[in-house]
Amino acid sequence: MRQSTKPSCFPPARCRGAAAIACALLLLAGAEAAAGKYRYGGSYAAGGDEEPGFFLDVEGFMANVRNADNVVATSDSVDISPIIPVWDDEFAGRLRFGYGWAGGSKLFLSLWGFSSEVTGAGAEPIFLAIGPPVSGVGDQGTSFDITTEITARTIDLGWGKSAPLAETFRLEWSVSLRHASYEETMQGRYGGVGPSAETFLADKENEGDMLGARAAVTGHYDLNETISFRAGLGVSFLDGEISAHSMLMRPASTGPASFSSITDDSRSGSIRDFAVEARFRITNGLHASIGWEQSQWDGIAVDRVRNFPDTSAPLGDRDGVVFSGYKIGLHARF
């Protein structure tokens, strides 16, 4: 670990590795295109994944961020307990585009994004949860108004292969180059802080930016010509950088009253994805779906700026977050 103020970027070696993986995927695509004219795959009634051509998947989620433990203050009114605002479901989306060959192989690009915010406010005896305690002032106050915003994104460039195991069941595996980013900000103010009952502006940020590989497997079961079911599990292994800061500032000041920051470009992280869905044939080239999905982010969403020396009410560690929710989609083949 090292302290740094340099801008976040990937080391050149990692960029060269990413380019090599992308080139390998494109070479595989060319080889598959050359061999595809000698193979004649069938089509499944409900899924239709064996028909050659371009495909476009559009999915919308009502998703919720879980396990974020975004403590805005610690109550000291009756019992000492963390104050964590409740997250509401927010819209998230995925766009997936690619080309599939008759033999069951496909090349794809997938984009996923989520953003949500929540505010916690109140007036009661509290311990501050943001910033190192201010020297000579401490970390006790009487009011808080803090907004937390979380944004997460993934980009995948991948290759998949589908193989029938029975007349109505097939298994698809895929590997992809993945880039994942996570940003969490907490901003607001604390009132009645310290013996002089001062007001302090609060600012905290955690960022993760990582690159790596993802492997996934999905089972497809065709119930009949109209309905099919799918369940999939994916795992991502990532390397990259995390950076964070946490500070308190007096409103009329030009500099922080307390400040801590960290930048670490030798971090690793992982993402585990699980999804289930049902698909319904609208036409031969168009399907609708409904399902549920969960994504667990570890390492990349770690909170490294909490529990400073002299903190009166230490918080629990936070190493990751989870995104989950229900989804609907449209899937076109053309």
mmCIF file of C-alpha atoms in Angstrom:
data_model
loop_
_atom_site.group_PDB
_atom_site.id
_atom_site.type_symbol
_atom_site.label_atom_id
_atom_site.label_comp_id
_atom_site.label_asym_id
_atom_site.label_seq_id
_atom_site.Cartn_x
_atom_site.Cartn_y
_atom_site.Cartn_z
ATOM 1 C CA MET A 1 0.000 0.000 0.000
ATOM 2 C CA ARG A 2 1.209 3.502 -0.725
ATOM 3 C CA GLN A 3 -0.054 7.012 -0.431
ATOM 4 C CA SER A 4 -0.284 8.874 -3.731
ATOM 5 C CA THR A 5 -1.804 11.919 -5.316
ATOM 6 C CA LYS A 6 -1.144 10.842 -8.896
ATOM 7 C CA PRO A 7 -4.143 10.390 -11.248
ATOM 8 C CA SER A 8 -5.604 6.874 -11.468
ATOM 9 C CA CYS A 9 -4.478 4.827 -14.438
ATOM 10 C CA PHE A 10 -3.677 1.244 -15.379
ATOM 11 C CA PRO A 11 -0.020 0.203 -15.670
ATOM 12 C CA PRO A 12 1.105 -0.175 -19.295
ATOM 13 C CA ALA A 13 1.625 -3.934 -18.856
ATOM 14 C CA ARG A 14 -2.021 -4.392 -17.928
ATOM 15 C CA CYS A 15 -3.126 -2.413 -20.981
ATOM 16 C CA ARG A 16 -0.967 -4.629 -23.209
ATOM 17 C CA GLY A 17 -2.536 -7.721 -21.640
ATOM 18 C CA ALA A 18 -6.027 -6.351 -22.243
ATOM 19 C CA ALA A 19 -5.217 -5.653 -25.887
ATOM 20 C CA ALA A 20 -3.862 -9.178 -26.311
ATOM 21 C CA ILE A 21 -7.061 -10.725 -24.930
ATOM 22 C CA ALA A 22 -9.221 -8.532 -27.180
ATOM 23 C CA CYS A 23 -7.164 -9.516 -30.258
ATOM 24 C CA ALA A 24 -7.478 -13.189 -29.360
ATOM 25 C CA LEU A 25 -11.261 -12.865 -29.166
ATOM 26 C CA LEU A 26 -11.384 -11.210 -32.589
ATOM 27 C CA LEU A 27 -9.172 -13.930 -34.073
ATOM 28 C CA LEU A 28 -11.513 -16.559 -32.655
ATOM 29 C CA ALA A 29 -14.417 -14.703 -34.262
ATOM 30 C CA GLY A 30 -12.690 -14.815 -37.654
ATOM 31 C CA ALA A 31 -11.940 -18.511 -37.328
ATOM 32 C CA GLU A 32 -15.535 -19.245 -36.374
ATOM 33 C CA ALA A 33 -16.850 -17.262 -39.339
ATOM 34 C CA ALA A 34 -14.640 -19.262 -41.713
ATOM 35 C CA ALA A 35 -15.760 -22.588 -40.257
ATOM 36 C CA GLY A 36 -19.420 -21.669 -39.792
ATOM 37 C CA LYS A 37 -20.398 -22.330 -43.425
ATOM 38 C CA TYR A 38 -19.510 -25.993 -42.966
ATOM 39 C CA ARG A 39 -21.753 -26.443 -39.906
ATOM 40 C CA TYR A 40 -25.501 -26.527 -39.877
ATOM 41 C CA GLY A 41 -26.912 -25.923 -36.395
ATOM 42 C CA GLY A 42 -30.548 -26.334 -35.505
ATOM 43 C CA SER A 43 -32.727 -23.781 -33.782
ATOM 44 C CA TYR A 44 -34.446 -24.157 -30.431
ATOM 45 C CA ALA A 45 -38.135 -23.336 -30.347
ATOM 46 C CA ALA A 46 -38.161 -20.876 -27.449
ATOM 47 C CA GLY A 47 -34.520 -19.782 -27.167
ATOM 48 C CA GLY A 48 -33.532 -19.526 -30.815
ATOM 49 C CA ASP A 49 -29.838 -19.182 -29.949
ATOM 50 C CA GLU A 50 -28.696 -21.525 -32.725
ATOM 51 C CA GLU A 51 -29.943 -19.308 -35.560
ATOM 52 C CA PRO A 52 -27.019 -17.374 -37.134
ATOM 53 C CA GLY A 53 -27.123 -13.592 -37.149
ATOM 54 C CA PHE A 54 -26.791 -10.476 -35.026
ATOM 55 C CA PHE A 55 -28.502 -10.264 -31.652
ATOM 56 C CA LEU A 56 -29.468 -7.424 -29.313
ATOM 57 C CA ASP A 57 -30.479 -7.829 -25.659
ATOM 58 C CA VAL A 58 -31.965 -4.902 -23.708
ATOM 59 C CA GLU A 59 -32.695 -5.434 -20.007
ATOM 60 C CA GLY A 60 -34.054 -3.089 -17.348
ATOM 61 C CA PHE A 61 -33.765 -3.704 -13.604
ATOM 62 C CA MET A 62 -35.439 -2.433 -10.462
ATOM 63 C CA ALA A 63 -32.270 -2.907 -8.447
ATOM 64 C CA ASN A 64 -31.187 -2.213 -4.888
ATOM 65 C CA VAL A 65 -27.715 -1.778 -3.407
ATOM 66 C CA ARG A 66 -27.215 -3.970 -0.326
ATOM 67 C CA ASN A 67 -24.567 -4.351 2.388
ATOM 68 C CA ALA A 68 -23.279 -0.832 1.656
ATOM 69 C CA ASP A 69 -23.252 0.064 5.383
ATOM 70 C CA ASN A 70 -23.175 3.750 4.480
ATOM 71 C CA VAL A 71 -23.262 4.977 8.071
ATOM 72 C CA VAL A 72 -24.021 8.732 8.083
ATOM 73 C CA ALA A 73 -23.723 9.075 11.889
ATOM 74 C CA THR A 74 -23.882 7.027 15.082
ATOM 75 C CA SER A 75 -26.795 7.729 17.415
ATOM 76 C CA ASP A 76 -25.977 8.497 21.052
ATOM 77 C CA SER A 77 -29.518 9.389 22.170
ATOM 78 C CA VAL A 78 -30.462 6.114 23.908
ATOM 79 C CA ASP A 79 -28.332 3.257 22.656
ATOM 80 C CA ILE A 80 -25.195 3.667 20.575
ATOM 81 C CA SER A 81 -26.238 2.461 17.108
ATOM 82 C CA PRO A 82 -25.244 3.330 13.528
ATOM 83 C CA ILE A 83 -27.660 5.382 11.441
ATOM 84 C CA ILE A 84 -27.925 3.837 7.947
ATOM 85 C CA PRO A 85 -30.508 5.306 5.498
ATOM 86 C CA VAL A 86 -32.684 2.777 3.662
ATOM 87 C CA TRP A 87 -31.991 2.440 -0.070
ATOM 88 C CA ASP A 88 -34.932 2.440 -2.490
ATOM 89 C CA ASP A 89 -35.091 0.387 -5.673
ATOM 90 C CA GLU A 90 -33.620 2.261 -8.632
ATOM 91 C CA PHE A 91 -33.442 1.625 -12.364
ATOM 92 C CA ALA A 92 -30.419 -0.182 -13.783
ATOM 93 C CA GLY A 93 -29.868 -1.346 -17.342
ATOM 94 C CA ARG A 94 -27.900 -3.701 -19.539
ATOM 95 C CA LEU A 95 -27.267 -3.517 -23.299
ATOM 96 C CA ARG A 96 -25.740 -6.554 -25.025
ATOM 97 C CA PHE A 97 -24.938 -6.710 -28.725
ATOM 98 C CA GLY A 98 -23.115 -9.279 -30.814
ATOM 99 C CA TYR A 99 -23.111 -11.905 -33.527
ATOM 100 C CA GLY A 100 -23.877 -15.615 -33.267
ATOM 101 C CA TRP A 101 -22.956 -18.419 -35.662
ATOM 102 C CA ALA A 102 -24.983 -21.500 -36.563
ATOM 103 C CA GLY A 103 -22.636 -23.727 -34.569
ATOM 104 C CA GLY A 104 -23.597 -22.022 -31.302
ATOM 105 C CA SER A 105 -20.641 -19.618 -30.948
ATOM 106 C CA LYS A 106 -21.040 -15.877 -30.390
ATOM 107 C CA LEU A 107 -18.996 -12.701 -29.983
ATOM 108 C CA PHE A 108 -20.562 -9.992 -27.808
ATOM 109 C CA LEU A 109 -20.157 -6.603 -26.136
ATOM 110 C CA SER A 110 -22.132 -6.023 -22.914
ATOM 111 C CA LEU A 111 -22.665 -2.784 -20.956
ATOM 112 C CA TRP A 112 -24.270 -2.609 -17.481
ATOM 113 C CA GLY A 113 -24.837 0.435 -15.254
ATOM 114 C CA PHE A 114 -26.435 1.371 -11.920
ATOM 115 C CA SER A 115 -26.769 4.646 -9.995
ATOM 116 C CA SER A 116 -28.684 5.511 -6.819
ATOM 117 C CA GLU A 117 -28.638 7.999 -3.957
ATOM 118 C CA VAL A 118 -30.176 8.238 -0.480
ATOM 119 C CA THR A 119 -30.236 10.995 2.162
ATOM 120 C CA GLY A 120 -30.146 10.630 5.929
ATOM 121 C CA ALA A 121 -30.976 13.614 8.147
ATOM 122 C CA GLY A 122 -31.945 14.197 11.758
ATOM 123 C CA ALA A 123 -31.375 16.098 14.980
ATOM 124 C CA GLU A 124 -30.183 14.133 18.025
ATOM 125 C CA PRO A 125 -26.936 13.505 19.917
ATOM 126 C CA ILE A 126 -24.566 11.772 17.457
ATOM 127 C CA PHE A 127 -21.014 10.735 16.784
ATOM 128 C CA LEU A 128 -19.712 11.797 13.364
ATOM 129 C CA ALA A 129 -19.102 9.040 10.809
ATOM 130 C CA ILE A 130 -17.148 11.047 8.203
ATOM 131 C CA GLY A 131 -13.693 12.546 8.539
ATOM 132 C CA PRO A 132 -11.025 12.103 11.189
ATOM 133 C CA PRO A 133 -11.985 13.783 14.493
ATOM 134 C CA VAL A 134 -11.064 17.472 14.421
ATOM 135 C CA SER A 135 -8.224 18.331 16.788
ATOM 136 C CA GLY A 136 -9.528 20.171 19.844
ATOM 137 C CA VAL A 137 -13.157 19.689 18.743
ATOM 138 C CA GLY A 138 -13.793 15.935 18.740
ATOM 139 C CA ASP A 139 -16.428 13.975 16.818
ATOM 140 C CA GLN A 140 -19.706 14.607 18.680
ATOM 141 C CA GLY A 141 -22.586 16.677 17.282
ATOM 142 C CA THR A 142 -26.323 17.247 17.454
ATOM 143 C CA SER A 143 -27.531 17.108 13.809
ATOM 144 C CA PHE A 144 -26.675 15.575 10.439
ATOM 145 C CA ASP A 145 -27.740 15.837 6.789
ATOM 146 C CA ILE A 146 -25.729 13.496 4.546
ATOM 147 C CA THR A 147 -26.443 12.268 0.983
ATOM 148 C CA THR A 148 -24.836 9.060 -0.277
ATOM 149 C CA GLU A 149 -24.570 8.285 -4.001
ATOM 150 C CA ILE A 150 -23.345 4.997 -5.497
ATOM 151 C CA THR A 151 -22.565 4.445 -9.183
ATOM 152 C CA ALA A 152 -21.308 1.170 -10.672
ATOM 153 C CA ARG A 153 -20.570 0.061 -14.256
ATOM 154 C CA THR A 154 -19.208 -2.955 -16.126
ATOM 155 C CA ILE A 155 -18.077 -3.429 -19.743
ATOM 156 C CA ASP A 156 -17.513 -6.920 -21.182
ATOM 157 C CA LEU A 157 -16.043 -8.013 -24.503
ATOM 158 C CA GLY A 158 -16.491 -11.752 -24.713
ATOM 159 C CA TRP A 159 -16.813 -15.035 -26.550
ATOM 160 C CA GLY A 160 -19.485 -17.660 -25.874
ATOM 161 C CA LYS A 161 -20.264 -21.186 -26.996
ATOM 162 C CA SER A 162 -23.551 -23.080 -26.698
ATOM 163 C CA ALA A 163 -23.749 -26.886 -26.881
ATOM 164 C CA PRO A 164 -26.865 -29.115 -26.701
ATOM 165 C CA LEU A 165 -26.875 -31.750 -23.958
ATOM 166 C CA ALA A 166 -30.400 -33.008 -24.681
ATOM 167 C CA GLU A 167 -33.236 -32.248 -27.061
ATOM 168 C CA THR A 168 -34.580 -29.466 -24.841
ATOM 169 C CA PHE A 169 -31.515 -28.554 -22.749
ATOM 170 C CA ARG A 170 -28.252 -26.889 -23.648
ATOM 171 C CA LEU A 171 -25.326 -25.360 -21.808
ATOM 172 C CA GLU A 172 -23.554 -22.126 -22.733
ATOM 173 C CA TRP A 173 -20.149 -21.011 -21.460
ATOM 174 C CA SER A 174 -18.481 -17.677 -22.045
ATOM 175 C CA VAL A 175 -15.238 -15.855 -21.274
ATOM 176 C CA SER A 176 -14.763 -12.109 -21.497
ATOM 177 C CA LEU A 177 -12.452 -9.228 -20.822
ATOM 178 C CA ARG A 178 -14.135 -7.117 -18.103
ATOM 179 C CA HIS A 179 -13.676 -3.556 -16.905
ATOM 180 C CA ALA A 180 -15.524 -2.606 -13.686
ATOM 181 C CA SER A 181 -15.784 0.751 -11.918
ATOM 182 C CA TYR A 182 -17.328 1.712 -8.583
ATOM 183 C CA GLU A 183 -17.814 5.185 -7.087
ATOM 184 C CA GLU A 184 -19.369 6.086 -3.741
ATOM 185 C CA THR A 185 -19.682 9.656 -2.459
ATOM 186 C CA MET A 186 -21.037 10.986 0.850
ATOM 187 C CA GLN A 187 -21.586 14.739 1.167
ATOM 188 C CA GLY A 188 -23.469 16.985 3.584
ATOM 189 C CA ARG A 189 -23.054 18.687 6.935
ATOM 190 C CA TYR A 190 -22.920 18.091 10.681
ATOM 191 C CA GLY A 191 -24.226 20.633 13.190
ATOM 192 C CA GLY A 192 -23.594 21.332 16.856
ATOM 193 C CA VAL A 193 -20.125 19.791 16.761
ATOM 194 C CA GLY A 194 -17.845 20.127 19.778
ATOM 195 C CA PRO A 195 -17.979 22.535 22.736
ATOM 196 C CA SER A 196 -18.572 25.522 20.423
ATOM 197 C CA ALA A 197 -21.455 23.788 18.557
ATOM 198 C CA GLU A 198 -19.802 24.375 15.173
ATOM 199 C CA THR A 199 -21.078 23.341 11.731
ATOM 200 C CA PHE A 200 -18.813 21.228 9.532
ATOM 201 C CA LEU A 201 -19.152 20.266 5.885
ATOM 202 C CA ALA A 202 -18.508 16.551 5.340
ATOM 203 C CA ASP A 203 -17.063 14.940 2.206
ATOM 204 C CA LYS A 204 -16.113 11.295 1.638
ATOM 205 C CA GLU A 205 -15.407 9.270 -1.505
ATOM 206 C CA ASN A 206 -14.466 5.669 -2.363
ATOM 207 C CA GLU A 207 -13.496 4.725 -5.922
ATOM 208 C CA GLY A 208 -12.487 1.426 -7.517
ATOM 209 C CA ASP A 209 -11.316 0.929 -11.106
ATOM 210 C CA MET A 210 -10.307 -2.585 -12.173
ATOM 211 C CA LEU A 211 -9.690 -4.758 -15.225
ATOM 212 C CA GLY A 212 -9.665 -8.539 -15.535
ATOM 213 C CA ALA A 213 -11.440 -11.609 -16.868
ATOM 214 C CA ARG A 214 -14.908 -13.096 -16.410
ATOM 215 C CA ALA A 215 -16.016 -16.706 -16.902
ATOM 216 C CA ALA A 216 -19.675 -17.743 -16.887
ATOM 217 C CA VAL A 217 -21.916 -20.746 -17.531
ATOM 218 C CA THR A 218 -25.666 -20.688 -18.284
ATOM 219 C CA GLY A 219 -28.170 -23.519 -18.585
ATOM 220 C CA HIS A 220 -31.052 -23.223 -21.079
ATOM 221 C CA TYR A 221 -34.180 -25.386 -20.812
ATOM 222 C CA ASP A 222 -36.930 -25.179 -23.472
ATOM 223 C CA LEU A 223 -40.272 -26.072 -21.916
ATOM 224 C CA ASN A 224 -42.140 -25.826 -25.208
ATOM 225 C CA GLU A 225 -42.191 -23.713 -28.378
ATOM 226 C CA THR A 226 -43.083 -20.572 -26.419
ATOM 227 C CA ILE A 227 -41.425 -20.724 -22.994
ATOM 228 C CA SER A 228 -37.821 -21.360 -21.916
ATOM 229 C CA PHE A 229 -35.938 -21.019 -18.640
ATOM 230 C CA ARG A 230 -32.346 -19.930 -17.948
ATOM 231 C CA ALA A 231 -30.031 -19.868 -14.941
ATOM 232 C CA GLY A 232 -26.437 -18.625 -14.989
ATOM 233 C CA LEU A 233 -23.434 -18.085 -12.747
ATOM 234 C CA GLY A 234 -20.430 -15.853 -13.535
ATOM 235 C CA VAL A 235 -17.196 -15.045 -11.709
ATOM 236 C CA SER A 236 -14.835 -12.116 -12.411
ATOM 237 C CA PHE A 237 -11.233 -11.810 -11.237
ATOM 238 C CA LEU A 238 -9.970 -8.224 -11.361
ATOM 239 C CA ASP A 239 -6.863 -6.132 -10.680
ATOM 240 C CA GLY A 240 -6.596 -2.374 -10.457
ATOM 241 C CA GLU A 241 -6.719 0.632 -8.173
ATOM 242 C CA ILE A 242 -8.768 1.968 -5.292
ATOM 243 C CA SER A 243 -8.651 5.538 -4.002
ATOM 244 C CA ALA A 244 -10.484 7.256 -1.178
ATOM 245 C CA HIS A 245 -10.625 10.364 0.970
ATOM 246 C CA SER A 246 -12.618 11.571 3.983
ATOM 247 C CA MET A 247 -12.647 15.087 5.421
ATOM 248 C CA LEU A 248 -14.409 17.756 7.478
ATOM 249 C CA MET A 249 -14.318 21.464 6.616
ATOM 250 C CA ARG A 250 -15.607 24.624 8.266
ATOM 251 C CA PRO A 251 -18.035 26.460 5.892
ATOM 252 C CA ALA A 252 -15.949 29.661 5.752
ATOM 253 C CA SER A 253 -12.591 27.874 5.474
ATOM 254 C CA THR A 254 -10.529 27.342 2.335
ATOM 255 C CA GLY A 255 -8.930 24.138 3.660
ATOM 256 C CA PRO A 256 -10.043 21.014 5.526
ATOM 257 C CA ALA A 257 -10.177 20.920 9.299
ATOM 258 C CA SER A 258 -9.381 17.182 9.125
ATOM 259 C CA PHE A 259 -8.408 15.079 6.121
ATOM 260 C CA SER A 260 -7.308 11.551 5.220
ATOM 261 C CA SER A 261 -6.733 9.964 1.806
ATOM 262 C CA ILE A 262 -5.344 6.797 0.291
ATOM 263 C CA THR A 263 -4.451 5.582 -3.214
ATOM 264 C CA ASP A 264 -3.499 1.952 -3.749
ATOM 265 C CA ASP A 265 -2.842 0.669 -7.294
ATOM 266 C CA SER A 266 -1.950 -2.895 -6.253
ATOM 267 C CA ARG A 267 -5.421 -4.140 -5.371
ATOM 268 C CA SER A 268 -7.456 -7.107 -6.542
ATOM 269 C CA GLY A 269 -11.191 -7.676 -6.503
ATOM 270 C CA SER A 270 -13.886 -10.079 -7.624
ATOM 271 C CA ILE A 271 -17.498 -10.012 -8.808
ATOM 272 C CA ARG A 272 -19.904 -12.954 -8.559
ATOM 273 C CA ASP A 273 -23.072 -12.835 -10.683
ATOM 274 C CA PHE A 274 -26.128 -15.108 -10.483
ATOM 275 C CA ALA A 275 -29.287 -14.797 -12.586
ATOM 276 C CA VAL A 276 -32.487 -16.736 -13.323
ATOM 277 C CA GLU A 277 -35.112 -15.856 -15.918
ATOM 278 C CA ALA A 278 -38.014 -17.070 -18.029
ATOM 279 C CA ARG A 279 -38.232 -16.194 -21.732
ATOM 280 C CA PHE A 280 -41.334 -16.002 -23.910
ATOM 281 C CA ARG A 281 -41.378 -16.111 -27.697
ATOM 282 C CA ILE A 282 -43.168 -13.163 -29.313
ATOM 283 C CA THR A 283 -42.038 -13.932 -32.879
ATOM 284 C CA ASN A 284 -39.299 -16.184 -34.273
ATOM 285 C CA GLY A 285 -36.735 -13.408 -33.859
ATOM 286 C CA LEU A 286 -38.075 -11.611 -30.775
ATOM 287 C CA HIS A 287 -38.390 -12.785 -27.160
ATOM 288 C CA ALA A 288 -39.359 -11.156 -23.851
ATOM 289 C CA SER A 289 -37.994 -12.138 -20.456
ATOM 290 C CA ILE A 290 -38.592 -11.687 -16.740
ATOM 291 C CA GLY A 291 -36.157 -12.684 -14.017
ATOM 292 C CA TRP A 292 -34.001 -11.873 -10.992
ATOM 293 C CA GLU A 293 -30.276 -11.146 -10.703
ATOM 294 C CA GLN A 294 -27.696 -10.611 -7.963
ATOM 295 C CA SER A 295 -24.128 -9.295 -8.269
ATOM 296 C CA GLN A 296 -21.677 -9.319 -5.359
ATOM 297 C CA TRP A 297 -18.707 -6.909 -5.601
ATOM 298 C CA ASP A 298 -15.774 -7.615 -3.278
ATOM 299 C CA GLY A 299 -12.511 -5.674 -2.992
ATOM 300 C CA ILE A 300 -13.379 -3.102 -5.626
ATOM 301 C CA ALA A 301 -16.024 -1.559 -3.324
ATOM 302 C CA VAL A 302 -13.992 -1.657 -0.093
ATOM 303 C CA ASP A 303 -14.276 1.321 2.307
ATOM 304 C CA ARG A 304 -10.748 2.210 3.483
ATOM 305 C CA VAL A 305 -11.511 5.587 5.137
ATOM 306 C CA ARG A 306 -13.392 4.804 8.329
ATOM 307 C CA ASN A 307 -12.400 4.192 11.976
ATOM 308 C CA PHE A 308 -9.683 6.804 12.335
ATOM 309 C CA PRO A 309 -7.634 7.156 15.553
ATOM 310 C CA ASP A 310 -9.634 8.747 18.426
ATOM 311 C CA THR A 311 -12.965 7.831 16.771
ATOM 312 C CA SER A 312 -15.534 7.575 19.578
ATOM 313 C CA ALA A 313 -17.866 5.081 17.844
ATOM 314 C CA PRO A 314 -15.935 2.728 15.507
ATOM 315 C CA LEU A 315 -17.825 1.304 12.516
ATOM 316 C CA GLY A 316 -17.827 -2.233 11.163
ATOM 317 C CA ASP A 317 -15.557 -3.037 8.229
ATOM 318 C CA ARG A 318 -17.038 -2.837 4.707
ATOM 319 C CA ASP A 319 -15.271 -4.932 2.053
ATOM 320 C CA GLY A 320 -17.945 -5.055 -0.637
ATOM 321 C CA VAL A 321 -21.515 -4.381 -1.744
ATOM 322 C CA VAL A 322 -24.276 -6.326 -3.491
ATOM 323 C CA PHE A 323 -26.605 -5.242 -6.305
ATOM 324 C CA SER A 324 -29.778 -7.279 -6.781
ATOM 325 C CA GLY A 325 -33.239 -6.885 -8.239
ATOM 326 C CA TYR A 326 -35.903 -7.998 -10.674
ATOM 327 C CA LYS A 327 -35.499 -7.472 -14.398
ATOM 328 C CA ILE A 328 -37.427 -7.525 -17.660
ATOM 329 C CA GLY A 329 -35.961 -7.655 -21.145
ATOM 330 C CA LEU A 330 -36.382 -7.815 -24.887
ATOM 331 C CA HIS A 331 -34.116 -10.050 -26.985
ATOM 332 C CA ALA A 332 -33.937 -9.698 -30.753
ATOM 333 C CA ARG A 333 -32.155 -11.814 -33.369
ATOM 334 C CA PHE A 334 -31.771 -10.491 -36.918
#
